[in-house]
Short mmCIF file of C-alpha atoms in Angstrom, two decimals:
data_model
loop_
_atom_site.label_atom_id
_atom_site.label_comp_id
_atom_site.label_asym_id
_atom_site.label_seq_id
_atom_site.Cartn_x
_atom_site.Cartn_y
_atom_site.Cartn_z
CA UNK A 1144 26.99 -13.84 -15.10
CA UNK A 1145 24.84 -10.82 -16.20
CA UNK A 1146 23.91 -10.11 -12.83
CA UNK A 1147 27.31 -9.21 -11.44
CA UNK A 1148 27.82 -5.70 -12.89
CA UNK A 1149 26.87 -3.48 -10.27
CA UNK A 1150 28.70 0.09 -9.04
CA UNK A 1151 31.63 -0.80 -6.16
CA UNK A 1152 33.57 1.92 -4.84
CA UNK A 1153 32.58 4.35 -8.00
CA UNK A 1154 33.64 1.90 -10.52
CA UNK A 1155 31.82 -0.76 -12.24
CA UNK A 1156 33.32 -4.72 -11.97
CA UNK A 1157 32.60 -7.60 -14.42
CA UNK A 1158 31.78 -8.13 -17.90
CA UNK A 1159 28.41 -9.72 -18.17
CA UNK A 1160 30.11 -12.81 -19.36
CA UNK A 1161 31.67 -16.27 -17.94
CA UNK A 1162 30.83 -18.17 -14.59
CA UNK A 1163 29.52 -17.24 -11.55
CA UNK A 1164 30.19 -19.38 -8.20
CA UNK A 1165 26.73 -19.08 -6.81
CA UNK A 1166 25.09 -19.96 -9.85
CA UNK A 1167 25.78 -23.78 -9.69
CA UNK A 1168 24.25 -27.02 -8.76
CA UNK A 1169 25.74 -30.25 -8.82
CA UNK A 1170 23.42 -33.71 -9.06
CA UNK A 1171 26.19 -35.99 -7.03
CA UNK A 1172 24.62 -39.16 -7.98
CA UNK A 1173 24.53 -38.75 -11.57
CA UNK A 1174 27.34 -36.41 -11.72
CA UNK A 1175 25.33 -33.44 -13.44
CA UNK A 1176 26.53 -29.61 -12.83
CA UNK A 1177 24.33 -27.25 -13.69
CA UNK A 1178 25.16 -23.16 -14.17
CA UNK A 1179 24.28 -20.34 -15.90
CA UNK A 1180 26.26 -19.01 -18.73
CA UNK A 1181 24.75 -15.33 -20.06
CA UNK A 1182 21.20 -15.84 -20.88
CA UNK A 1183 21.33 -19.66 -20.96
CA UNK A 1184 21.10 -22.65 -18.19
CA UNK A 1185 23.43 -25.55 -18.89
CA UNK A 1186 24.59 -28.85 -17.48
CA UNK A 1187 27.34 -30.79 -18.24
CA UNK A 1188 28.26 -34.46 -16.86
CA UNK A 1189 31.39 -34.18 -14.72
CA UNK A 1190 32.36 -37.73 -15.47
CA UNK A 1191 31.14 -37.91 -19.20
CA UNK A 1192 31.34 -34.48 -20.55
CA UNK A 1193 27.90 -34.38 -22.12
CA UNK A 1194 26.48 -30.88 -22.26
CA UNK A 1195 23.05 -29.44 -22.39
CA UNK A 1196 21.20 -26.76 -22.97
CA UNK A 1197 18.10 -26.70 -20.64
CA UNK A 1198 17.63 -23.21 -20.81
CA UNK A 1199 18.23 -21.34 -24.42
CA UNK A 1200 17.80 -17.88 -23.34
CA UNK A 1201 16.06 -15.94 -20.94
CA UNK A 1202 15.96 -12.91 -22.51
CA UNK A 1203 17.66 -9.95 -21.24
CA UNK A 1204 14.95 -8.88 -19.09
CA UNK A 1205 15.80 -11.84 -16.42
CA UNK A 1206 19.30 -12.47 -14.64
CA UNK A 1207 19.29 -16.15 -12.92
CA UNK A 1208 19.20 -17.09 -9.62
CA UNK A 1209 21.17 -20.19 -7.71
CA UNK A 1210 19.95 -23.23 -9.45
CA UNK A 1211 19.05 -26.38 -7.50
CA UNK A 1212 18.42 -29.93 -8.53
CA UNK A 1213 15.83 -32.39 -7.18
CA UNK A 1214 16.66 -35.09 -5.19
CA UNK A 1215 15.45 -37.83 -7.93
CA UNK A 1216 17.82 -35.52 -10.13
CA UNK A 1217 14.92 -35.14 -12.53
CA UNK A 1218 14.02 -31.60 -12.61
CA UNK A 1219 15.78 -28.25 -12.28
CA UNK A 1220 14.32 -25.47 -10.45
CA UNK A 1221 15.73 -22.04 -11.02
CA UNK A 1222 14.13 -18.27 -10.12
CA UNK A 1223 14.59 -15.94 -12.60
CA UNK A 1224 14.40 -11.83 -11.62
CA UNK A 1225 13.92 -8.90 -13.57
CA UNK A 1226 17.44 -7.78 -14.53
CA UNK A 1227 19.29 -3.87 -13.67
CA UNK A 1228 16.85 -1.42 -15.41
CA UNK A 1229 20.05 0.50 -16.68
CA UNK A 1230 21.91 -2.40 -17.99
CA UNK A 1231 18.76 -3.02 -19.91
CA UNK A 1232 18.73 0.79 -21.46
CA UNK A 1233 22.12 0.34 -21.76
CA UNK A 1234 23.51 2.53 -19.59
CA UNK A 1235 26.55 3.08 -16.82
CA UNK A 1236 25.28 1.52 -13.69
CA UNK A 1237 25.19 4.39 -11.19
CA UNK A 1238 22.06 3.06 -9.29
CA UNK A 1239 21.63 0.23 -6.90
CA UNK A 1240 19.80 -2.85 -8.17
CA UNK A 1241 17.58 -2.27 -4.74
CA UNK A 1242 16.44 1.58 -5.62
CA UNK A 1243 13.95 0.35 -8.15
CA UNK A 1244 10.72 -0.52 -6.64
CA UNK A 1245 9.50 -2.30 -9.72
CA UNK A 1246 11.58 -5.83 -9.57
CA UNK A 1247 9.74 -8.95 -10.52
CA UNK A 1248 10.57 -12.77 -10.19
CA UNK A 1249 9.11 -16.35 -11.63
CA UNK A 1250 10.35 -19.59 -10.52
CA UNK A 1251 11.14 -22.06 -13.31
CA UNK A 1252 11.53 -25.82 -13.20
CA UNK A 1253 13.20 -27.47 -16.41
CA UNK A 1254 13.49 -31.26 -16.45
CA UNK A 1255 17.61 -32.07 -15.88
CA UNK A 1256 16.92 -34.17 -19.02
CA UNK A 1257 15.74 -31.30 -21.31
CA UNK A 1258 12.31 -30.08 -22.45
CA UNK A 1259 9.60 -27.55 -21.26
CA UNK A 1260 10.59 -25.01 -18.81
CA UNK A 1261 7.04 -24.78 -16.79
CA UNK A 1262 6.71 -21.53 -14.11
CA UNK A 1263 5.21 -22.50 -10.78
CA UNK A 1264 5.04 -19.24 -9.20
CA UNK A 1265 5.00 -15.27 -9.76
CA UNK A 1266 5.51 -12.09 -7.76
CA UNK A 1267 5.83 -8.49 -8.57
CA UNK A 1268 6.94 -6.46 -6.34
CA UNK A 1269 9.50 -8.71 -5.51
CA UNK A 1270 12.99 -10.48 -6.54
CA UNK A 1271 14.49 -14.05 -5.54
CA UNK A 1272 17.96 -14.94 -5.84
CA UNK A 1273 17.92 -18.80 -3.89
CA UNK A 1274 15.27 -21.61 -4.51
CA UNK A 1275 16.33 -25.05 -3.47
CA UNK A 1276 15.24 -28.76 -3.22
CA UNK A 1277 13.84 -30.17 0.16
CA UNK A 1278 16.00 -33.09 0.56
CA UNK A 1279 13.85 -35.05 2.54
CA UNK A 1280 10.17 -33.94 0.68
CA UNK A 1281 11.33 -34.02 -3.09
CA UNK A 1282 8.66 -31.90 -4.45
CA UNK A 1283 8.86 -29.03 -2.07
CA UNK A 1284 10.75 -26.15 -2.53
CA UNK A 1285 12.39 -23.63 -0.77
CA UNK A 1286 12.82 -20.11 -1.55
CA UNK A 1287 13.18 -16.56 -0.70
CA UNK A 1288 10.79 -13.46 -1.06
CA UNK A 1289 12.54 -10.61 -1.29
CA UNK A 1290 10.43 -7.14 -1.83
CA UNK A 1291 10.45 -3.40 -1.55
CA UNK A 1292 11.92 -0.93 -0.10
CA UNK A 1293 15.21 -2.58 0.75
CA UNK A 1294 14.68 -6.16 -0.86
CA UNK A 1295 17.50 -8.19 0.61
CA UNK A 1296 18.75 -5.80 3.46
CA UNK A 1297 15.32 -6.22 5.17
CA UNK A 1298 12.32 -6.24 3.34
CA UNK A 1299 9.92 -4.22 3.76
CA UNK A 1300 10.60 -4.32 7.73
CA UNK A 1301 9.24 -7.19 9.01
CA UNK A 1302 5.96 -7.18 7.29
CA UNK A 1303 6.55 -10.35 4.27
CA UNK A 1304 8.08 -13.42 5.56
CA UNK A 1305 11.45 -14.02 3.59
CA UNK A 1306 11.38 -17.85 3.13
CA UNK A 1307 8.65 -19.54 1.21
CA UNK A 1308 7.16 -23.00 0.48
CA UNK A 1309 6.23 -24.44 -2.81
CA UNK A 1310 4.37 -27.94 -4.05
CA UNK A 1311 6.51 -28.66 -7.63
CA UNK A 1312 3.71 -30.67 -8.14
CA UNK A 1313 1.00 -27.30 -7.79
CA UNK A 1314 -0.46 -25.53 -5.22
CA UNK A 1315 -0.24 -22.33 -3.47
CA UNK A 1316 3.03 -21.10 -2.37
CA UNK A 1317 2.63 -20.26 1.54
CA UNK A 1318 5.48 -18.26 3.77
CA UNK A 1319 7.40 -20.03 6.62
CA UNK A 1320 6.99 -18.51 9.70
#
């Protein structure tokens, strides 16, 4: 996917098109994959070939995180994060995703059967790449907080918890200690 052109070893690597492994959820009772392909989220039924769309486009400000599915396999949650400033311009990527202080995320839930994609929660500074289903509490969801200076290599030094808790259902997001 979009997000996998980054700078390695003074060259760039990947297109900006096709499949990425992370990006993929599978609903194992109803047989339902869901993945990111571009700008869109889609699902396809592993055992009848159906597709969908649940996602048109995200615009080419946001790059998808891991999808995960609930455990009633109703409804899709997804984060979406601000995309490479440079790939945006247009631009050779020569700096790291993390050297921007600016990045922003949204969580997204899409019902599995199509419709209104509905944001439950907002950060800037910050950028999420996982967000998944509580198997045992199907409206909670997990997911990580990841903010300036070094976003995923350590925060901002101990001072914002990196996992989160959300309600699907509303309610404040609160950190896990």
């Amino acid at each position: 996917s979009r997000d996998y052109i980054h700078p390695f070893n003074g060259s760039e690597f990947g297109d900006g098109r096709g499949l990425s492994g992370n990006r993929l959820a599978l609903a194992p009772r109803s047989g339902w994959a869901i993945f990111a392909v571009e700008r869109s989220l889609r699902a396809v039924n592993i055992h009848t070939l159906e597709h969908r769309r649940l996602i048109e486009d995200i615009g080419p400000e946001w790059i998808f995180g891991a999808p995960s599915i609930s455990a009633d396999e109703s409804t899709v949650v997804v984060a979406l994060s601000t995309a490479h400033p440079q790939i945006l311009r247009g631009e050779i990527v020569n700096r790291d995703y993390i050297s921007y202080p600016d990045h922003r995320f949204r969580l997204v839930l899409v019902p599995l059967a199509g419709g209104e994609t509905r944001a439950i929660f907002e950060r800037e500074p910050g950028q999420c790449s996982h967000s998944s289903y509580n198997p045992v509490h199907p409206s909670l969801i997990y997911f990580d907080v990841n903010v300036p200076p070094i976003y995923w290599n350590g925060n901002d030094g101990g001072g914002t918890p990196r996992l989160w808790l959300i309600d699907d259902r509303g309610g404040e997001a609160r950190p896990l200690r």
